[in-house]
mmCIF file of C-alpha atoms and ligand atoms in Angstrom:
data_model
loop_
_atom_site.group_PDB
_atom_site.id
_atom_site.type_symbol
_atom_site.label_atom_id
_atom_site.label_comp_id
_atom_site.label_asym_id
_atom_site.label_seq_id
_atom_site.Cartn_x
_atom_site.Cartn_y
_atom_site.Cartn_z
ATOM 1 C CA MET A 1 79.210 108.153 85.192
ATOM 2 C CA SER A 2 80.505 105.068 83.850
ATOM 3 C CA SER A 3 83.278 104.352 86.427
ATOM 4 C CA HIS A 4 86.683 103.160 85.215
ATOM 5 C CA VAL A 5 89.473 101.265 86.744
ATOM 6 C CA ASP A 6 92.945 101.257 86.602
ATOM 7 C CA GLY A 7 94.908 99.433 83.701
ATOM 8 C CA ASN A 8 96.662 97.838 86.752
ATOM 9 C CA ALA A 9 93.420 94.689 85.907
ATOM 10 C CA LEU A 10 94.844 95.035 82.550
ATOM 11 C CA ALA A 11 97.903 92.109 84.117
ATOM 12 C CA GLY A 12 95.791 89.175 84.141
ATOM 13 C CA PRO A 13 94.453 88.769 80.025
ATOM 14 C CA PHE A 14 97.405 90.535 78.769
ATOM 15 C CA SER A 15 99.614 87.598 80.702
ATOM 16 C CA GLU A 16 98.081 85.819 77.870
ATOM 17 C CA VAL A 17 99.033 87.578 74.861
ATOM 18 C CA PHE A 18 102.826 89.061 76.305
ATOM 19 C CA ARG A 19 105.580 87.590 78.137
ATOM 20 C CA THR A 20 105.963 90.347 80.229
ATOM 21 C CA ASP A 21 103.698 92.238 82.834
ATOM 22 C CA MET A 22 102.448 94.551 80.046
ATOM 23 C CA THR A 23 101.154 97.402 83.323
ATOM 24 C CA THR A 24 104.723 98.194 84.096
ATOM 25 C CA ALA A 25 104.448 98.851 79.755
ATOM 26 C CA VAL A 26 105.438 103.224 78.888
ATOM 27 C CA CYS A 27 102.176 103.925 77.160
ATOM 28 C CA CYS A 28 102.105 106.747 73.965
ATOM 29 C CA CYS A 29 99.159 107.855 72.999
ATOM 30 C CA GLY A 30 98.293 108.612 69.701
ATOM 31 C CA GLY A 31 96.338 111.240 69.799
ATOM 32 C CA CYS A 32 97.530 113.408 72.649
ATOM 33 C CA GLY A 33 101.797 112.701 73.006
ATOM 34 C CA ASP A 34 100.695 111.548 76.681
ATOM 35 C CA THR A 35 103.451 109.167 77.930
ATOM 36 C CA THR A 36 102.812 107.202 80.695
ATOM 37 C CA THR A 37 102.744 104.070 82.112
ATOM 38 C CA LEU A 38 100.240 101.310 81.182
ATOM 39 C CA ALA A 39 98.902 100.744 85.149
ATOM 40 C CA THR A 40 98.048 104.283 84.913
ATOM 41 C CA GLU A 41 95.627 104.584 82.592
ATOM 42 C CA MET A 42 91.950 104.066 83.012
ATOM 43 C CA VAL A 43 89.799 101.215 81.752
ATOM 44 C CA TYR A 44 86.303 100.684 81.958
ATOM 45 C CA GLY A 45 83.903 97.857 81.018
ATOM 46 C CA THR A 46 86.293 95.634 83.598
ATOM 47 C CA ASP A 47 83.062 93.802 85.901
ATOM 48 C CA ALA A 48 82.343 91.990 81.965
ATOM 49 C CA LEU A 49 86.120 91.309 82.189
ATOM 50 C CA ALA A 50 84.523 88.107 79.949
ATOM 51 C CA HIS A 51 83.593 90.131 77.378
ATOM 52 C CA GLY A 52 85.362 93.265 77.058
ATOM 53 C CA SER A 53 87.044 96.180 78.326
ATOM 54 C CA ILE A 54 88.085 99.334 76.756
ATOM 55 C CA VAL A 55 91.110 101.934 77.393
ATOM 56 C CA ARG A 56 91.265 105.275 77.394
ATOM 57 C CA CYS A 57 93.696 108.012 77.788
ATOM 58 C CA ARG A 58 93.947 109.282 80.861
ATOM 59 C CA SER A 59 94.731 112.844 79.381
ATOM 60 C CA CYS A 60 92.564 113.050 76.717
ATOM 61 C CA ASP A 61 89.969 109.935 76.329
ATOM 62 C CA ASP A 62 90.916 109.103 73.651
ATOM 63 C CA VAL A 63 89.900 105.113 73.132
ATOM 64 C CA LEU A 64 93.645 103.206 72.952
ATOM 65 C CA ILE A 65 93.408 100.033 73.252
ATOM 66 C CA THR A 66 90.153 97.738 73.228
ATOM 67 C CA LEU A 67 90.334 94.033 74.809
ATOM 68 C CA VAL A 68 87.170 91.399 73.258
ATOM 69 C CA GLU A 69 87.476 87.909 75.041
ATOM 70 C CA THR A 70 85.350 84.876 74.722
ATOM 71 C CA PRO A 71 85.681 81.151 76.209
ATOM 72 C CA ASP A 72 87.862 80.656 72.668
ATOM 73 C CA ARG A 73 90.088 83.290 71.936
ATOM 74 C CA LEU A 74 90.931 86.886 72.833
ATOM 75 C CA VAL A 75 90.935 89.985 70.626
ATOM 76 C CA VAL A 76 92.985 92.864 71.443
ATOM 77 C CA ARG A 77 93.252 96.166 68.884
ATOM 78 C CA PHE A 78 94.790 99.204 69.336
ATOM 79 C CA PRO A 79 93.331 101.772 67.430
ATOM 80 C CA GLY A 80 94.766 104.744 69.340
ATOM 81 C CA ILE A 81 98.621 103.715 71.093
ATOM 82 C CA ALA A 82 101.742 105.383 69.063
ATOM 83 C CA THR A 83 103.958 103.156 70.924
ATOM 84 C CA LEU A 84 103.544 100.545 73.689
ATOM 85 C CA SER A 85 107.565 100.210 74.998
ATOM 86 C CA VAL A 86 108.854 97.131 77.648
ATOM 87 C CA ASP A 87 111.983 97.159 79.934
ATOM 88 C CA ARG A 88 113.203 94.230 79.010
ATOM 89 C CA ASP A 89 113.918 93.114 82.807
ATOM 90 C CA THR A 90 110.448 92.927 83.621
ATOM 91 C CA PRO A 91 110.431 89.043 84.994
ATOM 92 C CA PRO A 92 107.685 87.647 83.316
ATOM 93 C CA ALA A 93 104.214 88.272 84.018
ATOM 94 C CA MET B 1 102.215 83.544 80.303
ATOM 95 C CA THR B 2 100.516 82.913 83.054
ATOM 96 C CA ASP B 3 98.018 79.548 83.404
ATOM 97 C CA TRP B 4 94.316 78.996 85.939
ATOM 98 C CA LYS B 5 95.230 77.366 87.983
ATOM 99 C CA VAL B 6 92.658 75.226 90.775
ATOM 100 C CA GLY B 7 92.821 76.341 94.172
ATOM 101 C CA THR B 8 90.635 74.960 97.093
ATOM 102 C CA VAL B 9 88.724 77.590 99.974
ATOM 103 C CA THR B 10 90.924 76.758 102.922
ATOM 104 C CA ASP B 11 89.152 78.974 105.116
ATOM 105 C CA THR B 12 86.573 82.122 105.569
ATOM 106 C CA ARG B 13 86.152 84.575 107.906
ATOM 107 C CA THR B 14 83.694 87.347 108.504
ATOM 108 C CA GLU B 15 85.227 90.573 108.608
ATOM 109 C CA THR B 16 82.418 93.474 108.044
ATOM 110 C CA PRO B 17 78.491 93.473 107.746
ATOM 111 C CA THR B 18 79.782 93.223 103.935
ATOM 112 C CA GLY B 19 82.950 91.962 103.138
ATOM 113 C CA ARG B 20 85.022 88.588 104.083
ATOM 114 C CA SER B 21 88.565 87.148 104.197
ATOM 115 C CA ILE B 22 88.644 84.498 101.601
ATOM 116 C CA THR B 23 92.016 81.658 102.188
ATOM 117 C CA ILE B 24 92.741 79.850 99.348
ATOM 118 C CA SER B 25 94.670 77.117 98.678
ATOM 119 C CA VAL B 26 96.732 76.964 95.790
ATOM 120 C CA ASP B 27 98.624 73.930 93.425
ATOM 121 C CA GLY B 28 102.067 75.549 92.350
ATOM 122 C CA TRP B 29 101.314 79.153 93.655
ATOM 123 C CA PRO B 30 105.054 80.664 93.357
ATOM 124 C CA GLY B 31 104.362 83.455 95.890
ATOM 125 C CA ASN B 32 103.494 86.938 95.233
ATOM 126 C CA LEU B 33 104.834 90.286 95.576
ATOM 127 C CA ALA B 34 102.875 93.029 98.350
ATOM 128 C CA GLY B 35 100.170 95.196 96.249
ATOM 129 C CA GLN B 36 100.133 91.842 93.901
ATOM 130 C CA HIS B 37 96.502 90.385 92.522
ATOM 131 C CA LEU B 38 94.737 87.724 90.907
ATOM 132 C CA ASP B 39 91.952 87.135 88.140
ATOM 133 C CA LEU B 40 88.854 84.671 89.872
ATOM 134 C CA ARG B 41 87.589 82.614 87.304
ATOM 135 C CA LEU B 42 83.889 80.897 88.216
ATOM 136 C CA THR B 43 81.853 79.194 86.035
ATOM 137 C CA ALA B 44 78.516 78.271 86.454
ATOM 138 C CA PRO B 45 76.755 74.824 85.479
ATOM 139 C CA ASP B 46 75.859 75.925 82.171
ATOM 140 C CA GLY B 47 79.314 76.597 80.591
ATOM 141 C CA TYR B 48 79.253 80.497 81.659
ATOM 142 C CA GLN B 49 82.068 82.116 82.904
ATOM 143 C CA ALA B 50 82.825 85.081 85.502
ATOM 144 C CA VAL B 51 86.376 86.525 85.853
ATOM 145 C CA ARG B 52 87.303 89.083 88.039
ATOM 146 C CA SER B 53 89.887 90.519 89.434
ATOM 147 C CA TYR B 54 91.436 90.684 93.826
ATOM 148 C CA SER B 55 94.061 92.259 95.822
ATOM 149 C CA ILE B 56 95.502 90.016 97.420
ATOM 150 C CA ALA B 57 95.459 90.415 100.907
ATOM 151 C CA SER B 58 98.710 87.467 101.927
ATOM 152 C CA VAL B 59 102.464 88.234 101.310
ATOM 153 C CA GLY B 60 105.240 85.980 100.435
ATOM 154 C CA ASP B 61 105.991 82.886 99.427
ATOM 155 C CA ALA B 62 102.998 80.615 100.746
ATOM 156 C CA THR B 63 101.339 78.373 98.476
ATOM 157 C CA SER B 64 98.214 79.978 99.471
ATOM 158 C CA VAL B 65 96.263 83.461 99.358
ATOM 159 C CA GLN B 66 94.265 86.123 101.731
ATOM 160 C CA LEU B 67 91.505 87.595 99.675
ATOM 161 C CA ALA B 68 89.130 89.961 101.067
ATOM 162 C CA VAL B 69 85.750 90.805 99.066
ATOM 163 C CA ASP B 70 82.850 93.606 99.697
ATOM 164 C CA ARG B 71 79.695 91.827 98.569
ATOM 165 C CA PHE B 72 78.266 94.657 95.687
ATOM 166 C CA PRO B 73 74.596 94.146 95.517
ATOM 167 C CA THR B 74 73.945 93.580 92.003
ATOM 168 C CA GLY B 75 77.893 92.121 91.358
ATOM 169 C CA GLU B 76 77.618 88.361 90.013
ATOM 170 C CA VAL B 77 80.861 87.345 91.646
ATOM 171 C CA SER B 78 81.151 89.035 94.992
ATOM 172 C CA PRO B 79 77.724 87.360 96.792
ATOM 173 C CA TYR B 80 78.487 84.158 95.656
ATOM 174 C CA LEU B 81 82.430 85.014 97.490
ATOM 175 C CA VAL B 82 80.669 86.738 100.480
ATOM 176 C CA ASP B 83 78.157 84.015 101.762
ATOM 177 C CA GLU B 84 77.832 80.674 99.905
ATOM 178 C CA VAL B 85 81.783 79.475 99.377
ATOM 179 C CA LEU B 86 82.914 77.474 101.854
ATOM 180 C CA PRO B 87 85.469 75.580 102.722
ATOM 181 C CA GLY B 88 86.724 72.869 100.615
ATOM 182 C CA ASP B 89 84.981 74.775 97.361
ATOM 183 C CA GLN B 90 87.130 75.072 94.200
ATOM 184 C CA LEU B 91 87.610 78.038 92.216
ATOM 185 C CA GLU B 92 90.195 79.109 89.473
ATOM 186 C CA VAL B 93 92.799 81.648 89.943
ATOM 187 C CA LYS B 94 95.884 83.200 87.688
ATOM 188 C CA GLY B 95 99.014 85.253 88.413
ATOM 189 C CA PRO B 96 100.349 86.886 90.567
ATOM 190 C CA LEU B 97 99.994 89.773 88.429
ATOM 191 C CA GLY B 98 101.214 93.178 88.245
ATOM 192 C CA ARG B 99 104.180 94.492 89.361
ATOM 193 C CA TRP B 100 103.149 98.651 89.063
ATOM 194 C CA PHE B 101 100.696 98.572 92.428
ATOM 195 C CA VAL B 102 103.545 97.194 94.585
ATOM 196 C CA TRP B 103 106.201 97.691 97.381
ATOM 197 C CA THR B 104 109.406 95.666 98.292
ATOM 198 C CA PRO B 105 112.160 95.641 100.942
ATOM 199 C CA GLU B 106 114.320 97.262 98.291
ATOM 200 C CA ASP B 107 112.392 100.476 98.294
ATOM 201 C CA THR B 108 113.766 102.521 101.362
ATOM 202 C CA ARG B 109 111.473 105.766 100.888
ATOM 203 C CA PRO B 110 108.788 106.027 103.782
ATOM 204 C CA ILE B 111 106.190 104.589 102.686
ATOM 205 C CA GLN B 112 101.942 106.674 103.383
ATOM 206 C CA LEU B 113 99.611 103.670 103.033
ATOM 207 C CA ILE B 114 95.588 105.296 101.744
ATOM 208 C CA ALA B 115 92.620 102.986 101.818
ATOM 209 C CA GLY B 116 89.304 103.643 101.248
ATOM 210 C CA GLY B 117 86.828 100.526 102.077
ATOM 211 C CA SER B 118 87.889 97.362 100.906
ATOM 212 C CA GLY B 119 91.061 98.833 99.156
ATOM 213 C CA ILE B 120 92.676 98.040 102.665
ATOM 214 C CA VAL B 121 93.717 95.045 100.686
ATOM 215 C CA PRO B 122 97.094 95.498 99.424
ATOM 216 C CA LEU B 123 98.190 97.658 101.434
ATOM 217 C CA ILE B 124 97.777 95.055 104.789
ATOM 218 C CA ALA B 125 99.861 93.513 102.413
ATOM 219 C CA MET B 126 102.403 95.841 102.188
ATOM 220 C CA ALA B 127 101.939 96.566 106.113
ATOM 221 C CA ARG B 128 103.060 92.565 106.593
ATOM 222 C CA ALA B 129 105.894 93.027 104.430
ATOM 223 C CA HIS B 130 107.332 95.920 105.941
ATOM 224 C CA ALA B 131 106.511 93.755 109.063
ATOM 225 C CA MET B 132 107.976 90.300 108.178
ATOM 226 C CA ALA B 133 111.027 91.972 106.107
ATOM 227 C CA GLY B 134 111.979 93.798 109.430
ATOM 228 C CA SER B 135 112.364 96.842 107.455
ATOM 229 C CA THR B 136 112.906 100.730 109.501
ATOM 230 C CA THR B 137 111.809 102.256 107.003
ATOM 231 C CA PRO B 138 108.506 104.610 108.235
ATOM 232 C CA PHE B 139 105.197 103.202 107.381
ATOM 233 C CA ARG B 140 101.815 104.402 107.702
ATOM 234 C CA LEU B 141 98.380 103.421 107.109
ATOM 235 C CA LEU B 142 95.345 106.216 106.985
ATOM 236 C CA TYR B 143 92.223 103.959 106.336
ATOM 237 C CA SER B 144 89.392 105.656 105.884
ATOM 238 C CA VAL B 145 85.563 103.288 106.592
ATOM 239 C CA ARG B 146 82.038 104.399 106.483
ATOM 240 C CA THR B 147 82.149 102.829 110.526
ATOM 241 C CA PRO B 148 83.976 101.062 113.244
ATOM 242 C CA GLU B 149 82.212 97.478 112.105
ATOM 243 C CA ASP B 150 83.669 98.175 108.147
ATOM 244 C CA ARG B 151 86.896 98.377 108.996
ATOM 245 C CA PHE B 152 88.369 95.127 107.169
ATOM 246 C CA PHE B 153 91.434 93.143 108.849
ATOM 247 C CA ALA B 154 91.015 95.874 111.820
ATOM 248 C CA ASP B 155 92.773 92.996 114.811
ATOM 249 C CA ASP B 156 95.480 92.239 111.833
ATOM 250 C CA LEU B 157 95.744 95.898 111.584
ATOM 251 C CA ALA B 158 96.053 96.429 115.464
ATOM 252 C CA ALA B 159 99.111 93.247 115.267
ATOM 253 C CA LEU B 160 101.196 94.823 112.896
ATOM 254 C CA GLU B 161 101.362 98.429 114.964
ATOM 255 C CA SER B 162 104.664 98.998 115.708
ATOM 256 C CA GLU B 163 107.366 102.328 116.688
ATOM 257 C CA THR B 164 107.575 101.852 112.173
ATOM 258 C CA PHE B 165 103.881 101.201 111.452
ATOM 259 C CA HIS B 166 100.934 103.565 112.203
ATOM 260 C CA VAL B 167 97.737 103.596 111.564
ATOM 261 C CA ASP B 168 95.029 106.116 111.475
ATOM 262 C CA TYR B 169 91.087 105.991 110.765
ATOM 263 C CA VAL B 170 88.722 108.516 109.331
ATOM 264 C CA TYR B 171 85.200 107.053 109.860
ATOM 265 C CA THR B 172 83.542 109.363 107.257
ATOM 266 C CA ARG B 173 79.340 107.825 108.642
ATOM 267 C CA SER B 174 80.140 107.416 112.039
ATOM 268 C CA THR B 175 82.818 107.140 115.097
ATOM 269 C CA PRO B 176 83.675 104.792 117.819
ATOM 270 C CA ALA B 177 81.912 106.648 121.028
ATOM 271 C CA ASP B 178 85.333 107.852 122.270
ATOM 272 C CA TRP B 179 85.869 109.108 119.162
ATOM 273 C CA PRO B 180 87.717 113.621 119.748
ATOM 274 C CA THR B 181 86.027 114.059 115.640
ATOM 275 C CA PRO B 182 82.860 113.929 113.977
ATOM 276 C CA PRO B 183 82.640 111.614 110.523
ATOM 277 C CA GLY B 184 84.029 112.643 107.915
ATOM 278 C CA ARG B 185 85.220 112.631 104.190
ATOM 279 C CA VAL B 186 89.268 111.847 103.673
ATOM 280 C CA THR B 187 89.626 115.861 102.854
ATOM 281 C CA ARG B 188 92.507 117.665 102.008
ATOM 282 C CA GLU B 189 93.199 119.086 105.855
ATOM 283 C CA VAL B 190 92.505 115.439 107.044
ATOM 284 C CA ILE B 191 95.397 114.106 104.623
ATOM 285 C CA GLU B 192 97.911 117.328 105.399
ATOM 286 C CA ALA B 193 97.239 116.568 109.273
ATOM 287 C CA VAL B 194 97.885 112.974 110.243
ATOM 288 C CA THR B 195 100.058 111.224 106.098
ATOM 289 C CA ILE B 196 103.472 111.368 106.219
ATOM 290 C CA PRO B 197 104.638 115.233 104.862
ATOM 291 C CA ALA B 198 105.299 115.396 101.413
ATOM 292 C CA SER B 199 108.947 117.395 102.185
ATOM 293 C CA ASP B 200 109.644 113.740 102.999
ATOM 294 C CA SER B 201 109.454 112.223 100.004
ATOM 295 C CA PRO B 202 107.060 109.306 101.167
ATOM 296 C CA GLY B 203 106.304 106.959 98.097
ATOM 297 C CA VAL B 204 102.098 107.250 98.738
ATOM 298 C CA PHE B 205 100.140 104.258 97.456
ATOM 299 C CA VAL B 206 96.042 105.094 97.485
ATOM 300 C CA CYS B 207 93.259 101.770 97.036
ATOM 301 C CA GLY B 208 90.214 102.444 96.874
ATOM 302 C CA PRO B 209 86.523 103.038 95.253
ATOM 303 C CA THR B 210 87.646 105.770 92.160
ATOM 304 C CA GLY B 211 85.880 108.719 93.500
ATOM 305 C CA PHE B 212 88.062 108.696 96.633
ATOM 306 C CA VAL B 213 91.340 107.813 94.885
ATOM 307 C CA GLU B 214 90.552 110.473 92.752
ATOM 308 C CA ALA B 215 89.980 112.568 94.642
ATOM 309 C CA VAL B 216 93.524 111.484 97.614
ATOM 310 C CA ALA B 217 95.450 111.578 94.863
ATOM 311 C CA ARG B 218 94.168 115.542 93.851
ATOM 312 C CA SER B 219 94.402 115.853 97.402
ATOM 313 C CA LEU B 220 98.355 114.451 97.378
ATOM 314 C CA VAL B 221 99.531 116.487 94.320
ATOM 315 C CA ASP B 222 97.968 119.827 95.868
ATOM 316 C CA LEU B 223 99.525 119.175 99.669
ATOM 317 C CA GLY B 224 103.196 118.971 97.483
ATOM 318 C CA HIS B 225 103.383 115.532 96.101
ATOM 319 C CA GLN B 226 105.224 114.889 92.307
ATOM 320 C CA PRO B 227 102.439 112.952 90.931
ATOM 321 C CA GLN B 228 105.144 109.929 90.128
ATOM 322 C CA SER B 229 105.481 108.876 94.037
ATOM 323 C CA VAL B 230 101.342 108.778 94.558
ATOM 324 C CA LYS B 231 100.081 104.987 93.512
ATOM 325 C CA THR B 232 96.598 104.600 93.277
ATOM 326 C CA GLU B 233 94.702 101.611 92.522
ATOM 327 C CA ARG B 234 90.718 101.988 91.398
ATOM 328 C CA PHE B 235 88.542 99.191 92.409
ATOM 329 C CA GLY B 236 85.284 101.466 90.537
ATOM 330 C CA GLY B 237 82.468 101.983 92.578
HETATM 331 ZN ZN1 LIG C 301 95.466 111.066 74.973
#
């Protein structure tokens, strides 16, 4: 069984892309419609955070987000997300 | 966007047979809330970089942060931090990060903290914030470790105990000599016996290895806690 951590771990890489803390963003899965804080989704592969991670829906296991990091680039894909919404009052990451 | 900053190790302390705490002074560190983490980046002489997330044990406006690291024998980063890093060494950090697994004194619910192993790190930050703020809201910590020697921050936790902060230990492999119960896991029955009941509507923060966190979170919901009042942080393993 491969182990996972929580979406909490995404705060660092996402701080390079978004202005606010995305771990408190509300995420709706395009596959099953489950809606929850990004911090509570499942993140695989953070042992190799410098290389890449996969975020899966906590409810249906669909791939929501992929992140690939190299020294020069951070590549983010959102294959399974219907909506990602943020509170405009969230302080900067 | 949060930039990488250079930190200098100012202190290291052996906490357990496999873990230690490290204090890092970071120029320009803006302070942090209780429960936040930082990303730590190590660069090898050949340019290879490794990044790991660590919860912060300290809290407040200081420009230094305290981390605690447990050695994963197969890890790339933790053996260096546990066995090799010395005061004066420089590390790159980015943070503070994350605003979800966080406690602030404005939260006046009773608070139950549940830690497995080095999962104590963000939770002791919350206990420290509670003490620093003079908060009178009831705090309780259930701390599961293999043996008495495996407790991180044992003295600090003892010093924090007060009318409004109580610590309960659960030993899973071996107990102190005069301990009233045999070693065992944090079962639903243990949680029911020594934590704030669901009827008091506490906020609950759980941090530890994935299996521990999932078992505890399930037991809490079985015991009537609202899933949204239970916040978890897993660190793999
Ligand atoms: Zn889903």
